[in-house]
Amino acid sequence: MMNGIAMMTRLLTITLLMASFMASHAEDVPPDFSDPESRSRYYDMIEEIRCLVCQNQNLADSNAELAQDLRNVIREKIEAGQTDKEIVQFLTDRYGDFVLYRPPLRDNTLVLWAGPFVILLLALFLLIRTISKRNAANADARPLTEETRKRIEAILRDDDGGENS
Amino acid sequence: MVRYLVPLGIFGLLIVAFLFGLQHDPRKIPSVLIDKPVPAFSLAELSEPDVMITEQGLPSRPFLLNVWASWCTACLQEHPLLVSLSEQTGITIYGLNYKDEREAALQWLERYGNPYEKSLFDHEGKTGIELGVYGVPETFIIDGNGIIRHKHIGPISGDSLRDTIMPILKQLKAEST
């Protein structure tokens, strides 16, 4: 029994030690901006920059070390009075346009930007063509003659009576 | 008849797109630093903390700059290849020891061999950011004028060494003579 408790204590100690090690290792300086504008710029920017280690997360969401480093770089640059444009330029000069969640319009991103609109136009074109074709087919149809209409009504009435009886 | 071929055609296009997509590794992002000079840095040598090295102190012949760390398991995978490369071919390899502890890094080199002429100690990872490093190991091929010519992301394999890295080094050697 004593052994069990001693073991548990030891395990707990090890776990806590490891936790404290990990906490100290993940050295992420919490941003402490004096003015609210820098603060909102910081938070807007880390939403817009991709973490390259875990590519479907932005810097705000990612726990990767590189994301922490880049957050610190952004914070330092905002504090140093750099504009958003300068900071984005700094990052794209090193990591390429891929760090941006909104890719800029360039030659190689033209398909990306224009593609959906091209497909939309194509779909509209096909839709209009189908509708006008259908209308043309309907225009060909002649209205029922009085005689045919009466025959149809008679058949329907007959059928109806048959079912009810 | 034609209207039945349309879905088949679209399917065919999708297959081509998927095959293309499968060949493409989204983790490999082309470096924007290709054909650009090595960014300015000033780092201590790993084994000699008092010796500072800057981009001016890099070799004036083509060399490899290998980004590594003792905590990086994939680095261990490519390490024997680098060791034999430096022993057998005499190609100069510089190391960039990325976000590591000096003691751990030196022990690692002692244990697994040191292929590096010099290792730069980038404890903070600032030079890593300058170089656009996002995953270790990464290997840059730099020419005699300090221009980055190629970047290999992830561990070097025998295939990538033979098919990509060696031909580029050979070409750079031919250029410089």
Short mmCIF file of C-alpha atoms in Angstrom, two decimals:
data_model
loop_
_atom_site.label_atom_id
_atom_site.label_comp_id
_atom_site.label_asym_id
_atom_site.label_seq_id
_atom_site.Cartn_x
_atom_site.Cartn_y
_atom_site.Cartn_z
CA MET A 1 0.00 0.00 0.00
CA MET A 2 2.77 2.39 0.96
CA ASN A 3 4.53 1.37 -2.18
CA GLY A 4 1.52 2.25 -4.27
CA ILE A 5 1.26 5.73 -2.79
CA ALA A 6 4.98 6.33 -3.17
CA MET A 7 4.73 5.24 -6.77
CA MET A 8 1.79 7.56 -7.40
CA THR A 9 3.63 10.48 -5.84
CA ARG A 10 6.66 9.78 -7.94
CA LEU A 11 4.56 9.58 -11.11
CA LEU A 12 2.80 12.81 -10.23
CA THR A 13 6.12 14.53 -9.63
CA ILE A 14 7.46 13.37 -12.96
CA THR A 15 4.30 14.49 -14.75
CA LEU A 16 4.43 17.91 -13.14
CA LEU A 17 8.10 18.26 -13.93
CA MET A 18 7.46 17.40 -17.55
CA ALA A 19 4.54 19.81 -17.70
CA SER A 20 6.65 22.62 -16.29
CA PHE A 21 9.42 21.80 -18.73
CA MET A 22 7.02 21.94 -21.65
CA ALA A 23 5.51 25.18 -20.40
CA SER A 24 8.91 26.80 -20.12
CA HIS A 25 9.91 25.46 -23.50
CA ALA A 26 6.88 26.96 -25.24
CA GLU A 27 8.18 30.43 -24.68
CA ASP A 28 5.46 32.62 -26.10
CA VAL A 29 5.59 36.22 -25.00
CA PRO A 30 2.00 37.33 -24.47
CA PRO A 31 1.48 40.52 -26.40
CA ASP A 32 1.19 43.52 -24.16
CA PHE A 33 0.45 46.49 -26.36
CA SER A 34 0.03 49.88 -24.80
CA ASP A 35 -2.29 51.23 -27.47
CA PRO A 36 -5.41 49.41 -28.68
CA GLU A 37 -4.65 50.07 -32.34
CA SER A 38 -1.39 48.07 -32.29
CA ARG A 39 -3.25 45.38 -30.43
CA SER A 40 -5.97 45.05 -33.04
CA ARG A 41 -3.39 45.21 -35.85
CA TYR A 42 -1.50 42.35 -34.20
CA TYR A 43 -4.59 40.18 -33.85
CA ASP A 44 -5.77 40.96 -37.39
CA MET A 45 -2.39 40.05 -38.80
CA ILE A 46 -1.89 36.73 -37.04
CA GLU A 47 -5.31 35.71 -38.38
CA GLU A 48 -4.14 36.38 -41.93
CA ILE A 49 -0.73 34.69 -41.86
CA ARG A 50 -0.43 30.97 -42.40
CA CYS A 51 1.66 28.73 -40.19
CA LEU A 52 3.96 26.86 -42.56
CA VAL A 53 4.42 23.89 -40.28
CA CYS A 54 0.73 23.07 -39.92
CA GLN A 55 -0.47 24.52 -43.14
CA ASN A 56 -4.18 24.67 -42.47
CA GLN A 57 -3.79 26.84 -39.41
CA ASN A 58 -3.01 30.49 -39.13
CA LEU A 59 -0.49 31.93 -36.73
CA ALA A 60 -3.22 32.71 -34.20
CA ASP A 61 -4.32 29.07 -33.99
CA SER A 62 -1.01 27.27 -34.25
CA ASN A 63 1.09 25.98 -31.37
CA ALA A 64 4.07 25.23 -33.58
CA GLU A 65 7.36 26.78 -32.49
CA LEU A 66 7.75 28.56 -35.78
CA ALA A 67 4.31 30.11 -35.32
CA GLN A 68 5.37 31.42 -31.92
CA ASP A 69 8.54 32.83 -33.40
CA LEU A 70 6.68 34.52 -36.22
CA ARG A 71 4.10 35.93 -33.80
CA ASN A 72 6.98 37.41 -31.82
CA VAL A 73 8.51 38.82 -34.99
CA ILE A 74 5.19 40.48 -35.89
CA ARG A 75 4.79 41.84 -32.38
CA GLU A 76 8.32 43.28 -32.40
CA LYS A 77 7.82 44.86 -35.79
CA ILE A 78 4.52 46.46 -34.77
CA GLU A 79 6.20 47.81 -31.65
CA ALA A 80 9.03 49.13 -33.80
CA GLY A 81 6.45 51.12 -35.74
CA GLN A 82 6.46 49.19 -39.00
CA THR A 83 3.38 49.30 -41.21
CA ASP A 84 1.30 46.21 -42.02
CA LYS A 85 2.57 46.40 -45.57
CA GLU A 86 6.21 46.33 -44.46
CA ILE A 87 5.60 43.35 -42.17
CA VAL A 88 3.77 41.39 -44.86
CA GLN A 89 6.60 42.22 -47.26
CA PHE A 90 9.14 40.92 -44.72
CA LEU A 91 7.27 37.62 -44.43
CA THR A 92 6.62 37.10 -48.15
CA ASP A 93 10.26 37.93 -48.96
CA ARG A 94 11.26 34.94 -46.86
CA TYR A 95 8.41 32.48 -47.07
CA GLY A 96 6.67 33.45 -50.32
CA ASP A 97 3.03 34.29 -50.98
CA PHE A 98 2.04 30.98 -49.40
CA VAL A 99 2.21 32.55 -45.93
CA LEU A 100 -0.73 34.74 -46.86
CA TYR A 101 -4.17 33.27 -46.47
CA ARG A 102 -5.40 35.68 -49.16
CA PRO A 103 -3.15 35.13 -52.16
CA PRO A 104 -2.40 38.32 -54.11
CA LEU A 105 -3.59 38.62 -57.70
CA ARG A 106 -0.63 37.62 -59.89
CA ASP A 107 -0.04 35.75 -63.13
CA ASN A 108 0.17 32.40 -61.38
CA THR A 109 -2.88 33.02 -59.18
CA LEU A 110 -5.09 34.26 -62.03
CA VAL A 111 -6.82 30.90 -62.43
CA LEU A 112 -7.45 30.81 -58.69
CA TRP A 113 -9.08 34.23 -58.67
CA ALA A 114 -10.88 34.15 -62.01
CA GLY A 115 -11.77 30.44 -62.08
CA PRO A 116 -14.94 30.58 -59.96
CA PHE A 117 -16.30 33.51 -61.99
CA VAL A 118 -15.53 31.73 -65.27
CA ILE A 119 -17.37 28.66 -64.03
CA LEU A 120 -20.28 30.84 -62.85
CA LEU A 121 -20.52 32.49 -66.28
CA LEU A 122 -20.38 29.10 -67.97
CA ALA A 123 -23.15 27.80 -65.73
CA LEU A 124 -25.28 30.91 -66.45
CA PHE A 125 -24.72 30.48 -70.16
CA LEU A 126 -25.80 26.81 -70.03
CA LEU A 127 -28.81 27.68 -67.90
CA ILE A 128 -30.00 30.42 -70.28
CA ARG A 129 -29.46 28.14 -73.26
CA THR A 130 -31.45 25.30 -71.68
CA ILE A 131 -34.31 27.63 -70.73
CA SER A 132 -34.51 29.23 -74.16
CA LYS A 133 -34.43 25.79 -75.80
CA ARG A 134 -37.29 24.66 -73.61
CA ASN A 135 -39.25 27.80 -74.41
CA ALA A 136 -38.73 27.26 -78.11
CA ALA A 137 -40.00 23.70 -77.76
CA ASN A 138 -43.04 24.97 -75.87
CA ALA A 139 -43.76 27.57 -78.55
CA ASP A 140 -44.13 24.75 -81.07
CA ALA A 141 -46.82 23.09 -79.04
CA ARG A 142 -50.34 23.86 -80.34
CA PRO A 143 -53.19 24.40 -77.91
CA LEU A 144 -55.68 21.54 -77.51
CA THR A 145 -58.66 21.58 -79.77
CA GLU A 146 -62.05 21.76 -78.08
CA GLU A 147 -62.77 18.18 -79.11
CA THR A 148 -59.59 16.71 -77.60
CA ARG A 149 -60.10 18.63 -74.40
CA LYS A 150 -63.57 17.20 -73.97
CA ARG A 151 -62.32 13.68 -74.60
CA ILE A 152 -59.63 14.07 -71.99
CA GLU A 153 -62.10 15.39 -69.44
CA ALA A 154 -64.46 12.51 -70.15
CA ILE A 155 -61.70 9.97 -69.63
CA LEU A 156 -60.60 11.61 -66.39
CA ARG A 157 -64.16 11.75 -65.07
CA ASP A 158 -64.74 8.16 -66.00
CA ASP A 159 -61.59 7.05 -64.29
CA ASP A 160 -62.45 9.03 -61.21
CA GLY A 161 -65.96 7.47 -60.99
CA GLY A 162 -64.50 4.00 -61.44
CA GLU A 163 -62.19 4.43 -58.48
CA ASN A 164 -64.82 5.80 -56.15
CA SER A 165 -67.36 3.06 -56.68
CA MET B 1 -24.51 10.49 -77.86
CA VAL B 2 -22.32 13.52 -77.29
CA ARG B 3 -24.17 14.46 -74.10
CA TYR B 4 -23.15 11.14 -72.54
CA LEU B 5 -19.53 11.76 -73.41
CA VAL B 6 -19.48 15.06 -71.52
CA PRO B 7 -19.50 13.53 -67.98
CA LEU B 8 -16.89 11.03 -69.14
CA GLY B 9 -14.74 13.89 -70.39
CA ILE B 10 -15.10 15.76 -67.10
CA PHE B 11 -14.21 12.56 -65.22
CA GLY B 12 -11.10 12.19 -67.38
CA LEU B 13 -10.05 15.76 -66.61
CA LEU B 14 -10.55 15.13 -62.89
CA ILE B 15 -8.37 12.01 -63.08
CA VAL B 16 -5.61 14.03 -64.73
CA ALA B 17 -5.96 16.75 -62.08
CA PHE B 18 -5.84 14.18 -59.27
CA LEU B 19 -2.81 12.42 -60.73
CA PHE B 20 -1.09 15.78 -60.94
CA GLY B 21 -2.11 16.57 -57.38
CA LEU B 22 -0.81 13.27 -56.06
CA GLN B 23 2.65 13.93 -57.47
CA HIS B 24 2.74 17.26 -55.75
CA ASP B 25 3.72 17.43 -52.08
CA PRO B 26 1.96 20.40 -50.46
CA ARG B 27 4.58 20.47 -47.69
CA LYS B 28 7.21 21.48 -50.23
CA ILE B 29 6.88 25.18 -50.76
CA PRO B 30 9.24 26.61 -53.36
CA SER B 31 11.69 28.98 -51.76
CA VAL B 32 11.54 32.60 -52.80
CA LEU B 33 15.22 32.93 -51.95
CA ILE B 34 16.48 31.01 -54.97
CA ASP B 35 18.95 33.14 -56.95
CA LYS B 36 19.11 35.62 -54.09
CA PRO B 37 22.15 36.24 -51.88
CA VAL B 38 22.36 34.63 -48.45
CA PRO B 39 20.70 37.07 -46.02
CA ALA B 40 22.92 38.95 -43.60
CA PHE B 41 23.57 37.20 -40.32
CA SER B 42 26.02 37.15 -37.46
CA LEU B 43 26.16 33.93 -35.50
CA ALA B 44 28.58 32.25 -33.17
CA GLU B 45 30.35 29.06 -34.14
CA LEU B 46 28.78 26.08 -32.39
CA SER B 47 31.97 24.75 -30.83
CA GLU B 48 33.59 28.16 -30.34
CA PRO B 49 31.09 30.61 -28.82
CA ASP B 50 33.53 33.51 -29.15
CA VAL B 51 34.01 33.16 -32.89
CA MET B 52 31.39 35.09 -34.81
CA ILE B 53 30.66 34.25 -38.42
CA THR B 54 28.80 36.50 -40.84
CA GLU B 55 27.62 35.95 -44.40
CA GLN B 56 30.99 37.45 -45.47
CA GLY B 57 32.78 34.52 -43.87
CA LEU B 58 31.08 31.85 -45.97
CA PRO B 59 33.21 29.80 -48.40
CA SER B 60 33.95 31.30 -51.80
CA ARG B 61 33.32 27.96 -53.49
CA PRO B 62 29.99 26.11 -53.90
CA PHE B 63 28.88 24.50 -50.65
CA LEU B 64 25.91 23.03 -48.82
CA LEU B 65 24.24 24.75 -45.90
CA ASN B 66 22.41 22.13 -43.89
CA VAL B 67 19.86 23.23 -41.28
CA TRP B 68 19.85 20.73 -38.42
CA ALA B 69 19.13 20.27 -34.74
CA SER B 70 19.75 17.59 -32.15
CA TRP B 71 16.00 17.40 -31.42
CA CYS B 72 15.23 16.72 -35.07
CA THR B 73 14.72 13.03 -35.75
CA ALA B 74 14.58 13.44 -39.52
CA CYS B 75 18.05 15.01 -39.34
CA LEU B 76 19.38 11.75 -37.97
CA GLN B 77 17.95 10.02 -41.00
CA GLU B 78 20.01 12.03 -43.48
CA HIS B 79 23.06 12.44 -41.25
CA PRO B 80 25.08 9.35 -42.32
CA LEU B 81 24.70 10.51 -45.90
CA LEU B 82 26.16 13.92 -45.06
CA VAL B 83 29.00 12.33 -43.11
CA SER B 84 29.99 10.08 -46.01
CA LEU B 85 29.51 12.94 -48.46
CA SER B 86 32.01 15.14 -46.65
CA GLU B 87 34.44 12.26 -46.11
CA GLN B 88 34.38 10.91 -49.64
CA THR B 89 33.82 13.88 -51.93
CA GLY B 90 35.35 16.73 -50.00
CA ILE B 91 32.27 18.86 -50.62
CA THR B 92 32.10 21.64 -48.06
CA ILE B 93 29.12 21.44 -45.76
CA TYR B 94 28.18 24.18 -43.34
CA GLY B 95 25.65 23.51 -40.64
CA LEU B 96 23.02 25.85 -39.28
CA ASN B 97 22.22 24.52 -35.85
CA TYR B 98 18.61 25.65 -35.53
CA LYS B 99 16.92 26.40 -32.20
CA ASP B 100 19.09 24.00 -30.29
CA GLU B 101 21.06 23.90 -27.07
CA ARG B 102 24.81 24.10 -27.51
CA GLU B 103 25.61 21.16 -25.24
CA ALA B 104 23.00 18.88 -26.83
CA ALA B 105 24.15 19.83 -30.31
CA LEU B 106 27.83 19.14 -29.57
CA GLN B 107 27.00 15.80 -27.99
CA TRP B 108 24.90 14.89 -30.99
CA LEU B 109 27.81 15.62 -33.35
CA GLU B 110 30.19 13.61 -31.17
CA ARG B 111 27.85 10.66 -31.23
CA TYR B 112 26.81 10.64 -34.89
CA GLY B 113 29.80 12.25 -36.60
CA ASN B 114 30.48 15.81 -37.70
CA PRO B 115 30.31 16.42 -41.45
CA TYR B 116 30.30 20.20 -41.01
CA GLU B 117 33.28 22.40 -41.65
CA LYS B 118 31.53 24.88 -39.39
CA SER B 119 28.20 24.93 -37.62
CA LEU B 120 26.47 28.23 -37.00
CA PHE B 121 24.63 28.37 -33.73
CA ASP B 122 21.16 29.87 -34.35
CA HIS B 123 19.70 29.47 -30.89
CA GLU B 124 16.89 31.97 -31.40
CA GLY B 125 16.01 30.78 -34.90
CA LYS B 126 16.29 34.33 -36.28
CA THR B 127 18.60 33.37 -39.11
CA GLY B 128 16.26 30.46 -39.79
CA ILE B 129 13.46 32.96 -40.35
CA GLU B 130 15.75 35.04 -42.60
CA LEU B 131 16.33 31.91 -44.66
CA GLY B 132 12.63 31.00 -44.75
CA VAL B 133 13.21 27.78 -42.81
CA TYR B 134 9.97 26.16 -41.74
CA GLY B 135 10.92 22.54 -41.22
CA VAL B 136 14.22 20.95 -40.37
CA PRO B 137 16.19 19.47 -42.02
CA GLU B 138 16.56 21.80 -44.95
CA THR B 139 19.57 22.04 -47.20
CA PHE B 140 20.61 25.00 -49.31
CA ILE B 141 23.06 24.86 -52.17
CA ILE B 142 25.02 28.10 -52.25
CA ASP B 143 27.42 29.08 -55.00
CA GLY B 144 30.85 30.69 -54.68
CA ASN B 145 29.33 34.18 -54.85
CA GLY B 146 27.05 33.56 -51.90
CA ILE B 147 23.92 33.16 -54.05
CA ILE B 148 21.35 30.53 -52.99
CA ARG B 149 20.84 28.22 -55.95
CA HIS B 150 18.70 25.42 -54.60
CA LYS B 151 16.79 24.43 -51.51
CA HIS B 152 16.01 20.88 -50.46
CA ILE B 153 13.25 20.49 -47.90
CA GLY B 154 13.22 17.47 -45.60
CA PRO B 155 15.88 14.79 -45.20
CA ILE B 156 18.19 14.17 -48.13
CA SER B 157 17.82 10.71 -49.61
CA GLY B 158 20.33 8.84 -51.73
CA ASP B 159 18.09 9.49 -54.73
CA SER B 160 17.79 13.22 -54.20
CA LEU B 161 21.52 13.44 -53.62
CA ARG B 162 22.30 11.64 -56.87
CA ASP B 163 19.56 13.14 -59.04
CA THR B 164 19.37 16.71 -57.84
CA ILE B 165 22.07 17.87 -55.45
CA MET B 166 25.18 16.37 -57.07
CA PRO B 167 24.26 17.54 -60.61
CA ILE B 168 23.69 21.10 -59.34
CA LEU B 169 27.03 21.07 -57.47
CA LYS B 170 28.77 19.76 -60.56
CA GLN B 171 27.21 22.49 -62.68
CA LEU B 172 28.24 25.16 -60.16
CA LYS B 173 31.78 23.83 -60.17
CA ALA B 174 31.84 24.01 -63.94
CA GLU B 175 30.51 27.58 -63.82
CA SER B 176 33.15 28.76 -61.42
CA THR B 177 36.13 27.46 -63.40
#
